[in-house]
mmCIF file with all atom_site columns, C-alpha atoms in Angstrom:
data_model
loop_
_atom_site.group_PDB
_atom_site.id
_atom_site.type_symbol
_atom_site.label_atom_id
_atom_site.label_alt_id
_atom_site.label_comp_id
_atom_site.label_asym_id
_atom_site.label_entity_id
_atom_site.label_seq_id
_atom_site.pdbx_PDB_ins_code
_atom_site.Cartn_x
_atom_site.Cartn_y
_atom_site.Cartn_z
_atom_site.occupancy
_atom_site.B_iso_or_equiv
_atom_site.pdbx_formal_charge
_atom_site.auth_seq_id
_atom_site.auth_comp_id
_atom_site.auth_asym_id
_atom_site.auth_atom_id
_atom_site.pdbx_PDB_model_num
ATOM 1   C CA . UNK A 1 1   ? 14.009  -10.627 -18.199 1.00 0.00 ? 1   UNK A CA 1
ATOM 2   C CA . UNK A 1 2   ? 12.112  -7.422  -18.729 1.00 0.00 ? 2   UNK A CA 1
ATOM 3   C CA . UNK A 1 3   ? 13.849  -4.074  -18.581 1.00 0.00 ? 3   UNK A CA 1
ATOM 4   C CA . UNK A 1 4   ? 13.333  -0.455  -19.471 1.00 0.00 ? 4   UNK A CA 1
ATOM 5   C CA . UNK A 1 5   ? 15.862  2.211   -20.347 1.00 0.00 ? 5   UNK A CA 1
ATOM 6   C CA . UNK A 1 6   ? 15.075  5.861   -19.936 1.00 0.00 ? 6   UNK A CA 1
ATOM 7   C CA . UNK A 1 7   ? 17.356  7.629   -22.330 1.00 0.00 ? 7   UNK A CA 1
ATOM 8   C CA . UNK A 1 8   ? 17.592  10.956  -20.505 1.00 0.00 ? 8   UNK A CA 1
ATOM 9   C CA . UNK A 1 9   ? 18.233  11.464  -16.810 1.00 0.00 ? 9   UNK A CA 1
ATOM 10  C CA . UNK A 1 10  ? 17.252  15.148  -17.053 1.00 0.00 ? 10  UNK A CA 1
ATOM 11  C CA . UNK A 1 11  ? 15.089  17.067  -19.515 1.00 0.00 ? 11  UNK A CA 1
ATOM 12  C CA . UNK A 1 12  ? 14.586  20.810  -19.441 1.00 0.00 ? 12  UNK A CA 1
ATOM 13  C CA . UNK A 1 13  ? 11.859  22.591  -21.415 1.00 0.00 ? 13  UNK A CA 1
ATOM 14  C CA . UNK A 1 14  ? 10.293  26.003  -21.425 1.00 0.00 ? 14  UNK A CA 1
ATOM 15  C CA . UNK A 1 15  ? 6.717   26.441  -20.313 1.00 0.00 ? 15  UNK A CA 1
ATOM 16  C CA . UNK A 1 16  ? 4.368   26.069  -23.263 1.00 0.00 ? 16  UNK A CA 1
ATOM 17  C CA . UNK A 1 17  ? 6.770   23.951  -25.358 1.00 0.00 ? 17  UNK A CA 1
ATOM 18  C CA . UNK A 1 18  ? 6.415   20.224  -26.085 1.00 0.00 ? 18  UNK A CA 1
ATOM 19  C CA . UNK A 1 19  ? 7.682   17.545  -23.746 1.00 0.00 ? 19  UNK A CA 1
ATOM 20  C CA . UNK A 1 20  ? 9.325   14.314  -24.901 1.00 0.00 ? 20  UNK A CA 1
ATOM 21  C CA . UNK A 1 21  ? 10.572  11.748  -22.388 1.00 0.00 ? 21  UNK A CA 1
ATOM 22  C CA . UNK A 1 22  ? 12.110  8.709   -24.026 1.00 0.00 ? 22  UNK A CA 1
ATOM 23  C CA . UNK A 1 23  ? 11.819  5.097   -22.957 1.00 0.00 ? 23  UNK A CA 1
ATOM 24  C CA . UNK A 1 24  ? 12.929  1.866   -24.610 1.00 0.00 ? 24  UNK A CA 1
ATOM 25  C CA . UNK A 1 25  ? 11.891  -1.505  -23.302 1.00 0.00 ? 25  UNK A CA 1
ATOM 26  C CA . UNK A 1 26  ? 13.095  -5.063  -23.559 1.00 0.00 ? 26  UNK A CA 1
ATOM 27  C CA . UNK A 1 27  ? 10.686  -7.920  -23.113 1.00 0.00 ? 27  UNK A CA 1
ATOM 28  C CA . UNK A 1 28  ? 10.383  -11.502 -24.280 1.00 0.00 ? 28  UNK A CA 1
ATOM 29  C CA . UNK A 1 29  ? 6.598   -11.224 -24.490 1.00 0.00 ? 29  UNK A CA 1
ATOM 30  C CA . UNK A 1 30  ? 4.019   -8.565  -25.225 1.00 0.00 ? 30  UNK A CA 1
ATOM 31  C CA . UNK A 1 31  ? 4.600   -6.174  -22.353 1.00 0.00 ? 31  UNK A CA 1
ATOM 32  C CA . UNK A 1 32  ? 2.408   -4.038  -20.159 1.00 0.00 ? 32  UNK A CA 1
ATOM 33  C CA . UNK A 1 33  ? 4.025   -0.638  -19.879 1.00 0.00 ? 33  UNK A CA 1
ATOM 34  C CA . UNK A 1 34  ? 3.349   2.235   -17.535 1.00 0.00 ? 34  UNK A CA 1
ATOM 35  C CA . UNK A 1 35  ? 4.460   5.780   -16.906 1.00 0.00 ? 35  UNK A CA 1
ATOM 36  C CA . UNK A 1 36  ? 4.424   6.967   -13.313 1.00 0.00 ? 36  UNK A CA 1
ATOM 37  C CA . UNK A 1 37  ? 5.201   10.463  -12.031 1.00 0.00 ? 37  UNK A CA 1
ATOM 38  C CA . UNK A 1 38  ? 6.533   11.525  -8.679  1.00 0.00 ? 38  UNK A CA 1
ATOM 39  C CA . UNK A 1 39  ? 6.197   15.132  -7.601  1.00 0.00 ? 39  UNK A CA 1
ATOM 40  C CA . UNK A 1 40  ? 8.416   16.328  -4.751  1.00 0.00 ? 40  UNK A CA 1
ATOM 41  C CA . UNK A 1 41  ? 7.406   14.786  -1.424  1.00 0.00 ? 41  UNK A CA 1
ATOM 42  C CA . UNK A 1 42  ? 4.558   12.893  -3.052  1.00 0.00 ? 42  UNK A CA 1
ATOM 43  C CA . UNK A 1 43  ? 3.920   9.267   -3.903  1.00 0.00 ? 43  UNK A CA 1
ATOM 44  C CA . UNK A 1 44  ? 4.157   7.687   -7.331  1.00 0.00 ? 44  UNK A CA 1
ATOM 45  C CA . UNK A 1 45  ? 1.107   8.468   -9.426  1.00 0.00 ? 45  UNK A CA 1
ATOM 46  C CA . UNK A 1 46  ? 0.060   6.553   -12.530 1.00 0.00 ? 46  UNK A CA 1
ATOM 47  C CA . UNK A 1 47  ? 0.024   8.737   -15.649 1.00 0.00 ? 47  UNK A CA 1
ATOM 48  C CA . UNK A 1 48  ? -0.985  6.103   -18.173 1.00 0.00 ? 48  UNK A CA 1
ATOM 49  C CA . UNK A 1 49  ? -0.593  2.451   -19.117 1.00 0.00 ? 49  UNK A CA 1
ATOM 50  C CA . UNK A 1 50  ? -0.390  0.328   -22.243 1.00 0.00 ? 50  UNK A CA 1
ATOM 51  C CA . UNK A 1 51  ? -1.967  -3.107  -22.105 1.00 0.00 ? 51  UNK A CA 1
ATOM 52  C CA . UNK A 1 52  ? -1.970  -4.296  -25.751 1.00 0.00 ? 52  UNK A CA 1
ATOM 53  C CA . UNK A 1 53  ? -5.097  -2.427  -26.780 1.00 0.00 ? 53  UNK A CA 1
ATOM 54  C CA . UNK A 1 54  ? -4.632  0.886   -28.622 1.00 0.00 ? 54  UNK A CA 1
ATOM 55  C CA . UNK A 1 55  ? -0.998  1.729   -29.285 1.00 0.00 ? 55  UNK A CA 1
ATOM 56  C CA . UNK A 1 56  ? -1.577  5.427   -28.580 1.00 0.00 ? 56  UNK A CA 1
ATOM 57  C CA . UNK A 1 57  ? -2.432  5.764   -24.920 1.00 0.00 ? 57  UNK A CA 1
ATOM 58  C CA . UNK A 1 58  ? -3.842  8.904   -23.386 1.00 0.00 ? 58  UNK A CA 1
ATOM 59  C CA . UNK A 1 59  ? -3.220  9.677   -19.756 1.00 0.00 ? 59  UNK A CA 1
ATOM 60  C CA . UNK A 1 60  ? -3.914  12.309  -17.188 1.00 0.00 ? 60  UNK A CA 1
ATOM 61  C CA . UNK A 1 61  ? -2.896  15.958  -17.404 1.00 0.00 ? 61  UNK A CA 1
ATOM 62  C CA . UNK A 1 62  ? -2.585  15.920  -21.196 1.00 0.00 ? 62  UNK A CA 1
ATOM 63  C CA . UNK A 1 63  ? 0.148   13.297  -21.398 1.00 0.00 ? 63  UNK A CA 1
ATOM 64  C CA . UNK A 1 64  ? 0.144   10.509  -23.943 1.00 0.00 ? 64  UNK A CA 1
ATOM 65  C CA . UNK A 1 65  ? 2.486   7.736   -25.018 1.00 0.00 ? 65  UNK A CA 1
ATOM 66  C CA . UNK A 1 66  ? 2.795   5.629   -28.126 1.00 0.00 ? 66  UNK A CA 1
ATOM 67  C CA . UNK A 1 67  ? 3.756   1.974   -28.066 1.00 0.00 ? 67  UNK A CA 1
ATOM 68  C CA . UNK A 1 68  ? 6.010   1.159   -31.028 1.00 0.00 ? 68  UNK A CA 1
ATOM 69  C CA . UNK A 1 69  ? 6.872   -2.507  -31.177 1.00 0.00 ? 69  UNK A CA 1
ATOM 70  C CA . UNK A 1 70  ? 9.238   -2.124  -34.139 1.00 0.00 ? 70  UNK A CA 1
ATOM 71  C CA . UNK A 1 71  ? 11.289  0.381   -32.184 1.00 0.00 ? 71  UNK A CA 1
ATOM 72  C CA . UNK A 1 72  ? 10.692  -1.174  -28.725 1.00 0.00 ? 72  UNK A CA 1
ATOM 73  C CA . UNK A 1 73  ? 9.822   2.301   -27.513 1.00 0.00 ? 73  UNK A CA 1
ATOM 74  C CA . UNK A 1 74  ? 7.185   3.864   -25.296 1.00 0.00 ? 74  UNK A CA 1
ATOM 75  C CA . UNK A 1 75  ? 7.959   7.562   -25.312 1.00 0.00 ? 75  UNK A CA 1
ATOM 76  C CA . UNK A 1 76  ? 5.924   10.009  -23.230 1.00 0.00 ? 76  UNK A CA 1
ATOM 77  C CA . UNK A 1 77  ? 4.800   13.276  -24.781 1.00 0.00 ? 77  UNK A CA 1
ATOM 78  C CA . UNK A 1 78  ? 2.804   16.365  -23.969 1.00 0.00 ? 78  UNK A CA 1
ATOM 79  C CA . UNK A 1 79  ? 2.093   19.164  -26.438 1.00 0.00 ? 79  UNK A CA 1
ATOM 80  C CA . UNK A 1 80  ? 2.583   22.041  -24.021 1.00 0.00 ? 80  UNK A CA 1
ATOM 81  C CA . UNK A 1 81  ? 4.484   21.917  -20.748 1.00 0.00 ? 81  UNK A CA 1
ATOM 82  C CA . UNK A 1 82  ? 3.132   23.510  -17.612 1.00 0.00 ? 82  UNK A CA 1
ATOM 83  C CA . UNK A 1 83  ? 5.117   24.527  -14.561 1.00 0.00 ? 83  UNK A CA 1
ATOM 84  C CA . UNK A 1 84  ? 3.217   21.919  -12.543 1.00 0.00 ? 84  UNK A CA 1
ATOM 85  C CA . UNK A 1 85  ? 4.668   19.163  -14.770 1.00 0.00 ? 85  UNK A CA 1
ATOM 86  C CA . UNK A 1 86  ? 8.062   19.542  -13.124 1.00 0.00 ? 86  UNK A CA 1
ATOM 87  C CA . UNK A 1 87  ? 8.638   16.165  -11.477 1.00 0.00 ? 87  UNK A CA 1
ATOM 88  C CA . UNK A 1 88  ? 10.418  12.852  -11.903 1.00 0.00 ? 88  UNK A CA 1
ATOM 89  C CA . UNK A 1 89  ? 8.948   10.442  -14.434 1.00 0.00 ? 89  UNK A CA 1
ATOM 90  C CA . UNK A 1 90  ? 9.386   6.682   -14.462 1.00 0.00 ? 90  UNK A CA 1
ATOM 91  C CA . UNK A 1 91  ? 8.883   4.281   -17.337 1.00 0.00 ? 91  UNK A CA 1
ATOM 92  C CA . UNK A 1 92  ? 7.856   0.879   -15.967 1.00 0.00 ? 92  UNK A CA 1
ATOM 93  C CA . UNK A 1 93  ? 7.301   -2.615  -17.361 1.00 0.00 ? 93  UNK A CA 1
ATOM 94  C CA . UNK A 1 94  ? 5.335   -5.313  -15.607 1.00 0.00 ? 94  UNK A CA 1
ATOM 95  C CA . UNK A 1 95  ? 6.596   -8.860  -15.393 1.00 0.00 ? 95  UNK A CA 1
ATOM 96  C CA . UNK A 1 96  ? 4.498   -11.579 -16.974 1.00 0.00 ? 96  UNK A CA 1
ATOM 97  C CA . UNK A 1 97  ? 2.733   -12.542 -13.765 1.00 0.00 ? 97  UNK A CA 1
ATOM 98  C CA . UNK A 1 98  ? 2.046   -8.935  -12.905 1.00 0.00 ? 98  UNK A CA 1
ATOM 99  C CA . UNK A 1 99  ? 3.322   -9.080  -9.375  1.00 0.00 ? 99  UNK A CA 1
ATOM 100 C CA . UNK A 1 100 ? 6.520   -7.181  -10.012 1.00 0.00 ? 100 UNK A CA 1
ATOM 101 C CA . UNK A 1 101 ? 7.153   -3.839  -11.659 1.00 0.00 ? 101 UNK A CA 1
ATOM 102 C CA . UNK A 1 102 ? 10.528  -3.102  -13.221 1.00 0.00 ? 102 UNK A CA 1
ATOM 103 C CA . UNK A 1 103 ? 11.403  0.587   -13.184 1.00 0.00 ? 103 UNK A CA 1
ATOM 104 C CA . UNK A 1 104 ? 13.595  2.702   -15.371 1.00 0.00 ? 104 UNK A CA 1
ATOM 105 C CA . UNK A 1 105 ? 16.112  5.014   -13.736 1.00 0.00 ? 105 UNK A CA 1
ATOM 106 C CA . UNK A 1 106 ? 13.785  8.002   -13.956 1.00 0.00 ? 106 UNK A CA 1
ATOM 107 C CA . UNK A 1 107 ? 13.835  11.273  -15.867 1.00 0.00 ? 107 UNK A CA 1
ATOM 108 C CA . UNK A 1 108 ? 13.709  14.554  -14.013 1.00 0.00 ? 108 UNK A CA 1
ATOM 109 C CA . UNK A 1 109 ? 11.695  17.104  -15.950 1.00 0.00 ? 109 UNK A CA 1
ATOM 110 C CA . UNK A 1 110 ? 12.436  20.745  -15.372 1.00 0.00 ? 110 UNK A CA 1
ATOM 111 C CA . UNK A 1 111 ? 10.062  23.385  -16.715 1.00 0.00 ? 111 UNK A CA 1
ATOM 112 C CA . UNK A 1 112 ? 11.413  26.897  -17.130 1.00 0.00 ? 112 UNK A CA 1
ATOM 113 C CA . UNK A 1 113 ? 9.222   29.963  -17.064 1.00 0.00 ? 113 UNK A CA 1
ATOM 114 C CA . UNK B 2 1   ? -11.356 6.527   -0.710  1.00 0.00 ? 1   UNK B CA 1
ATOM 115 C CA . UNK B 2 2   ? -8.081  6.734   1.156   1.00 0.00 ? 2   UNK B CA 1
ATOM 116 C CA . UNK B 2 3   ? -4.944  5.874   -0.762  1.00 0.00 ? 3   UNK B CA 1
ATOM 117 C CA . UNK B 2 4   ? -1.968  3.859   0.369   1.00 0.00 ? 4   UNK B CA 1
ATOM 118 C CA . UNK B 2 5   ? -0.473  5.339   3.514   1.00 0.00 ? 5   UNK B CA 1
ATOM 119 C CA . UNK B 2 6   ? 2.980   4.826   4.975   1.00 0.00 ? 6   UNK B CA 1
ATOM 120 C CA . UNK B 2 7   ? 4.419   5.627   8.350   1.00 0.00 ? 7   UNK B CA 1
ATOM 121 C CA . UNK B 2 8   ? 6.730   7.244   9.234   1.00 0.00 ? 8   UNK B CA 1
ATOM 122 C CA . UNK B 2 9   ? 7.442   9.609   6.379   1.00 0.00 ? 9   UNK B CA 1
ATOM 123 C CA . UNK B 2 10  ? 11.040  9.966   7.526   1.00 0.00 ? 10  UNK B CA 1
ATOM 124 C CA . UNK B 2 11  ? 13.231  7.968   9.857   1.00 0.00 ? 11  UNK B CA 1
ATOM 125 C CA . UNK B 2 12  ? 16.796  8.680   10.898  1.00 0.00 ? 12  UNK B CA 1
ATOM 126 C CA . UNK B 2 13  ? 18.561  5.956   12.853  1.00 0.00 ? 13  UNK B CA 1
ATOM 127 C CA . UNK B 2 14  ? 22.082  4.913   13.655  1.00 0.00 ? 14  UNK B CA 1
ATOM 128 C CA . UNK B 2 15  ? 23.815  1.889   12.216  1.00 0.00 ? 15  UNK B CA 1
ATOM 129 C CA . UNK B 2 16  ? 22.943  -1.194  14.211  1.00 0.00 ? 16  UNK B CA 1
ATOM 130 C CA . UNK B 2 17  ? 19.547  0.037   15.338  1.00 0.00 ? 17  UNK B CA 1
ATOM 131 C CA . UNK B 2 18  ? 16.202  -1.408  14.373  1.00 0.00 ? 18  UNK B CA 1
ATOM 132 C CA . UNK B 2 19  ? 13.525  0.335   12.357  1.00 0.00 ? 19  UNK B CA 1
ATOM 133 C CA . UNK B 2 20  ? 10.007  -0.730  11.483  1.00 0.00 ? 20  UNK B CA 1
ATOM 134 C CA . UNK B 2 21  ? 8.150   0.748   8.558   1.00 0.00 ? 21  UNK B CA 1
ATOM 135 C CA . UNK B 2 22  ? 4.407   0.434   8.203   1.00 0.00 ? 22  UNK B CA 1
ATOM 136 C CA . UNK B 2 23  ? 2.150   0.377   5.170   1.00 0.00 ? 23  UNK B CA 1
ATOM 137 C CA . UNK B 2 24  ? -1.634  0.528   5.061   1.00 0.00 ? 24  UNK B CA 1
ATOM 138 C CA . UNK B 2 25  ? -2.957  -0.506  1.645   1.00 0.00 ? 25  UNK B CA 1
ATOM 139 C CA . UNK B 2 26  ? -6.135  0.661   0.008   1.00 0.00 ? 26  UNK B CA 1
ATOM 140 C CA . UNK B 2 27  ? -9.065  -1.032  1.696   1.00 0.00 ? 27  UNK B CA 1
ATOM 141 C CA . UNK B 2 28  ? -10.021 -4.255  -0.044  1.00 0.00 ? 28  UNK B CA 1
ATOM 142 C CA . UNK B 2 29  ? -6.709  -4.675  -1.866  1.00 0.00 ? 29  UNK B CA 1
ATOM 143 C CA . UNK B 2 30  ? -5.440  -8.181  -1.269  1.00 0.00 ? 30  UNK B CA 1
ATOM 144 C CA . UNK B 2 31  ? -2.100  -7.519  -2.928  1.00 0.00 ? 31  UNK B CA 1
ATOM 145 C CA . UNK B 2 32  ? 0.601   -5.512  -1.207  1.00 0.00 ? 32  UNK B CA 1
ATOM 146 C CA . UNK B 2 33  ? 4.081   -4.807  -2.512  1.00 0.00 ? 33  UNK B CA 1
ATOM 147 C CA . UNK B 2 34  ? 7.243   -3.277  -1.122  1.00 0.00 ? 34  UNK B CA 1
ATOM 148 C CA . UNK B 2 35  ? 9.806   -1.498  -3.267  1.00 0.00 ? 35  UNK B CA 1
ATOM 149 C CA . UNK B 2 36  ? 12.970  0.407   -2.431  1.00 0.00 ? 36  UNK B CA 1
ATOM 150 C CA . UNK B 2 37  ? 14.975  3.155   -4.044  1.00 0.00 ? 37  UNK B CA 1
ATOM 151 C CA . UNK B 2 38  ? 18.529  3.438   -2.886  1.00 0.00 ? 38  UNK B CA 1
ATOM 152 C CA . UNK B 2 39  ? 20.230  6.765   -3.623  1.00 0.00 ? 39  UNK B CA 1
ATOM 153 C CA . UNK B 2 40  ? 21.122  7.057   -7.283  1.00 0.00 ? 40  UNK B CA 1
ATOM 154 C CA . UNK B 2 41  ? 19.582  3.730   -8.237  1.00 0.00 ? 41  UNK B CA 1
ATOM 155 C CA . UNK B 2 42  ? 16.352  2.488   -9.757  1.00 0.00 ? 42  UNK B CA 1
ATOM 156 C CA . UNK B 2 43  ? 13.294  1.636   -7.722  1.00 0.00 ? 43  UNK B CA 1
ATOM 157 C CA . UNK B 2 44  ? 13.557  -2.095  -7.029  1.00 0.00 ? 44  UNK B CA 1
ATOM 158 C CA . UNK B 2 45  ? 10.971  -4.684  -6.081  1.00 0.00 ? 45  UNK B CA 1
ATOM 159 C CA . UNK B 2 46  ? 11.374  -6.237  -2.640  1.00 0.00 ? 46  UNK B CA 1
ATOM 160 C CA . UNK B 2 47  ? 8.389   -8.508  -2.078  1.00 0.00 ? 47  UNK B CA 1
ATOM 161 C CA . UNK B 2 48  ? 4.729   -9.218  -2.707  1.00 0.00 ? 48  UNK B CA 1
ATOM 162 C CA . UNK B 2 49  ? 1.978   -10.329 -0.335  1.00 0.00 ? 49  UNK B CA 1
ATOM 163 C CA . UNK B 2 50  ? -1.351  -11.829 -1.263  1.00 0.00 ? 50  UNK B CA 1
ATOM 164 C CA . UNK B 2 51  ? -3.423  -11.324 1.827   1.00 0.00 ? 51  UNK B CA 1
ATOM 165 C CA . UNK B 2 52  ? -1.140  -12.531 4.619   1.00 0.00 ? 52  UNK B CA 1
ATOM 166 C CA . UNK B 2 53  ? 0.977   -14.840 2.464   1.00 0.00 ? 53  UNK B CA 1
ATOM 167 C CA . UNK B 2 54  ? 4.314   -13.960 0.913   1.00 0.00 ? 54  UNK B CA 1
ATOM 168 C CA . UNK B 2 55  ? 4.012   -14.736 -2.786  1.00 0.00 ? 55  UNK B CA 1
ATOM 169 C CA . UNK B 2 56  ? 7.372   -13.503 -3.921  1.00 0.00 ? 56  UNK B CA 1
ATOM 170 C CA . UNK B 2 57  ? 10.223  -12.262 -1.772  1.00 0.00 ? 57  UNK B CA 1
ATOM 171 C CA . UNK B 2 58  ? 12.889  -12.558 -4.413  1.00 0.00 ? 58  UNK B CA 1
ATOM 172 C CA . UNK B 2 59  ? 13.896  -8.927  -4.049  1.00 0.00 ? 59  UNK B CA 1
ATOM 173 C CA . UNK B 2 60  ? 14.608  -8.939  -0.332  1.00 0.00 ? 60  UNK B CA 1
ATOM 174 C CA . UNK B 2 61  ? 18.294  -8.046  -0.002  1.00 0.00 ? 61  UNK B CA 1
ATOM 175 C CA . UNK B 2 62  ? 19.202  -10.212 2.999   1.00 0.00 ? 62  UNK B CA 1
ATOM 176 C CA . UNK B 2 63  ? 17.932  -11.686 6.231   1.00 0.00 ? 63  UNK B CA 1
ATOM 177 C CA . UNK B 2 64  ? 18.158  -8.394  8.079   1.00 0.00 ? 64  UNK B CA 1
ATOM 178 C CA . UNK B 2 65  ? 14.858  -7.518  6.419   1.00 0.00 ? 65  UNK B CA 1
ATOM 179 C CA . UNK B 2 66  ? 11.621  -9.032  7.718   1.00 0.00 ? 66  UNK B CA 1
ATOM 180 C CA . UNK B 2 67  ? 8.225   -8.256  6.248   1.00 0.00 ? 67  UNK B CA 1
ATOM 181 C CA . UNK B 2 68  ? 4.930   -9.263  7.779   1.00 0.00 ? 68  UNK B CA 1
ATOM 182 C CA . UNK B 2 69  ? 1.287   -8.800  6.989   1.00 0.00 ? 69  UNK B CA 1
ATOM 183 C CA . UNK B 2 70  ? -0.659  -10.230 9.870   1.00 0.00 ? 70  UNK B CA 1
ATOM 184 C CA . UNK B 2 71  ? -4.362  -10.570 9.159   1.00 0.00 ? 71  UNK B CA 1
ATOM 185 C CA . UNK B 2 72  ? -3.889  -9.537  5.592   1.00 0.00 ? 72  UNK B CA 1
ATOM 186 C CA . UNK B 2 73  ? -4.363  -5.846  6.265   1.00 0.00 ? 73  UNK B CA 1
ATOM 187 C CA . UNK B 2 74  ? -1.433  -3.555  6.990   1.00 0.00 ? 74  UNK B CA 1
ATOM 188 C CA . UNK B 2 75  ? 2.153   -4.633  6.535   1.00 0.00 ? 75  UNK B CA 1
ATOM 189 C CA . UNK B 2 76  ? 5.372   -3.904  8.374   1.00 0.00 ? 76  UNK B CA 1
ATOM 190 C CA . UNK B 2 77  ? 8.936   -4.031  7.131   1.00 0.00 ? 77  UNK B CA 1
ATOM 191 C CA . UNK B 2 78  ? 11.553  -4.366  9.824   1.00 0.00 ? 78  UNK B CA 1
ATOM 192 C CA . UNK B 2 79  ? 15.240  -3.777  9.296   1.00 0.00 ? 79  UNK B CA 1
ATOM 193 C CA . UNK B 2 80  ? 17.399  -5.264  12.028  1.00 0.00 ? 80  UNK B CA 1
ATOM 194 C CA . UNK B 2 81  ? 20.186  -4.330  12.409  1.00 0.00 ? 81  UNK B CA 1
ATOM 195 C CA . UNK B 2 82  ? 20.237  -1.429  9.986   1.00 0.00 ? 82  UNK B CA 1
ATOM 196 C CA . UNK B 2 83  ? 23.319  -0.815  7.864   1.00 0.00 ? 83  UNK B CA 1
ATOM 197 C CA . UNK B 2 84  ? 24.422  2.298   6.009   1.00 0.00 ? 84  UNK B CA 1
ATOM 198 C CA . UNK B 2 85  ? 23.491  0.802   2.638   1.00 0.00 ? 85  UNK B CA 1
ATOM 199 C CA . UNK B 2 86  ? 19.877  0.421   3.767   1.00 0.00 ? 86  UNK B CA 1
ATOM 200 C CA . UNK B 2 87  ? 19.366  4.159   3.410   1.00 0.00 ? 87  UNK B CA 1
ATOM 201 C CA . UNK B 2 88  ? 16.825  5.050   0.745   1.00 0.00 ? 88  UNK B CA 1
ATOM 202 C CA . UNK B 2 89  ? 13.133  5.486   0.128   1.00 0.00 ? 89  UNK B CA 1
ATOM 203 C CA . UNK B 2 90  ? 10.856  2.543   0.805   1.00 0.00 ? 90  UNK B CA 1
ATOM 204 C CA . UNK B 2 91  ? 7.632   2.481   -1.165  1.00 0.00 ? 91  UNK B CA 1
ATOM 205 C CA . UNK B 2 92  ? 4.570   0.411   -0.582  1.00 0.00 ? 92  UNK B CA 1
ATOM 206 C CA . UNK B 2 93  ? 1.935   -0.316  -3.217  1.00 0.00 ? 93  UNK B CA 1
ATOM 207 C CA . UNK B 2 94  ? -1.315  -2.225  -3.379  1.00 0.00 ? 94  UNK B CA 1
ATOM 208 C CA . UNK B 2 95  ? -3.630  -3.633  -6.019  1.00 0.00 ? 95  UNK B CA 1
ATOM 209 C CA . UNK B 2 96  ? -6.931  -5.497  -5.987  1.00 0.00 ? 96  UNK B CA 1
ATOM 210 C CA . UNK B 2 97  ? -5.731  -8.282  -8.302  1.00 0.00 ? 97  UNK B CA 1
ATOM 211 C CA . UNK B 2 98  ? -2.517  -9.632  -9.704  1.00 0.00 ? 98  UNK B CA 1
ATOM 212 C CA . UNK B 2 99  ? -2.298  -9.205  -13.446 1.00 0.00 ? 99  UNK B CA 1
ATOM 213 C CA . UNK B 2 100 ? 0.337   -7.686  -15.675 1.00 0.00 ? 100 UNK B CA 1
ATOM 214 C CA . UNK B 2 101 ? -2.207  -5.111  -16.815 1.00 0.00 ? 101 UNK B CA 1
ATOM 215 C CA . UNK B 2 102 ? -3.301  -4.048  -13.350 1.00 0.00 ? 102 UNK B CA 1
ATOM 216 C CA . UNK B 2 103 ? -2.297  -0.791  -11.745 1.00 0.00 ? 103 UNK B CA 1
ATOM 217 C CA . UNK B 2 104 ? -0.327  -0.775  -8.543  1.00 0.00 ? 104 UNK B CA 1
ATOM 218 C CA . UNK B 2 105 ? -1.188  2.203   -6.343  1.00 0.00 ? 105 UNK B CA 1
ATOM 219 C CA . UNK B 2 106 ? 1.738   3.642   -4.463  1.00 0.00 ? 106 UNK B CA 1
ATOM 220 C CA . UNK B 2 107 ? 2.117   5.353   -1.147  1.00 0.00 ? 107 UNK B CA 1
ATOM 221 C CA . UNK B 2 108 ? 4.292   8.414   -0.542  1.00 0.00 ? 108 UNK B CA 1
ATOM 222 C CA . UNK B 2 109 ? 7.218   6.374   0.705   1.00 0.00 ? 109 UNK B CA 1
ATOM 223 C CA . UNK B 2 110 ? 9.306   6.338   3.864   1.00 0.00 ? 110 UNK B CA 1
ATOM 224 C CA . UNK B 2 111 ? 12.698  7.965   3.634   1.00 0.00 ? 111 UNK B CA 1
ATOM 225 C CA . UNK B 2 112 ? 15.141  5.993   5.780   1.00 0.00 ? 112 UNK B CA 1
ATOM 226 C CA . UNK B 2 113 ? 18.504  7.450   6.668   1.00 0.00 ? 113 UNK B CA 1
ATOM 227 C CA . UNK B 2 114 ? 21.026  5.249   8.463   1.00 0.00 ? 114 UNK B CA 1
ATOM 228 C CA . UNK B 2 115 ? 23.933  7.171   10.005  1.00 0.00 ? 115 UNK B CA 1
#
């Protein structure tokens, strides 16, 4: 069965500094991986997805993630945090048929001014 | 284009009562999904519709939950009778196709509190 582990439940950074949110996955096949973000009182929004094309995936709002098969990782990064990035971030893997998403526990990102 | 909408945004009910949640998918999306996040836990899959047919309801917790999608448009999720452990946020998502690479578009969720 597919699973994802988000290694940090909370991450705190200062505005203007880099962001790193860590995710490891487990899958018996080549996975499709996603990062979603949820801002307070909002729905889940897709940031980016990996679908076995380029291993470095660029998303919205300056976020990117790199798929590393050897490390079974799909970490999310951003060079410079903005106050508006404060939210909860979810690493997600799709099951083989694509009808079911498996979510990590979420990482709450706090951005300090 | 309107996104996925859910109604109500919040619902507070007492144990033993019935609640019905509604989801309107993006127009033209045949696939509709329900997920749930119980306090302190991961977001979990509940079920998947293709048009009006249930394709996968492996995540439904028990027979107190009934999901319908009459006519293949909007969907309802009824909890009857509600229990304390049903409290959480219920998300709906939709997609045009079913493929592991496809994006599921989520609604804002309904926060259900059972007292």
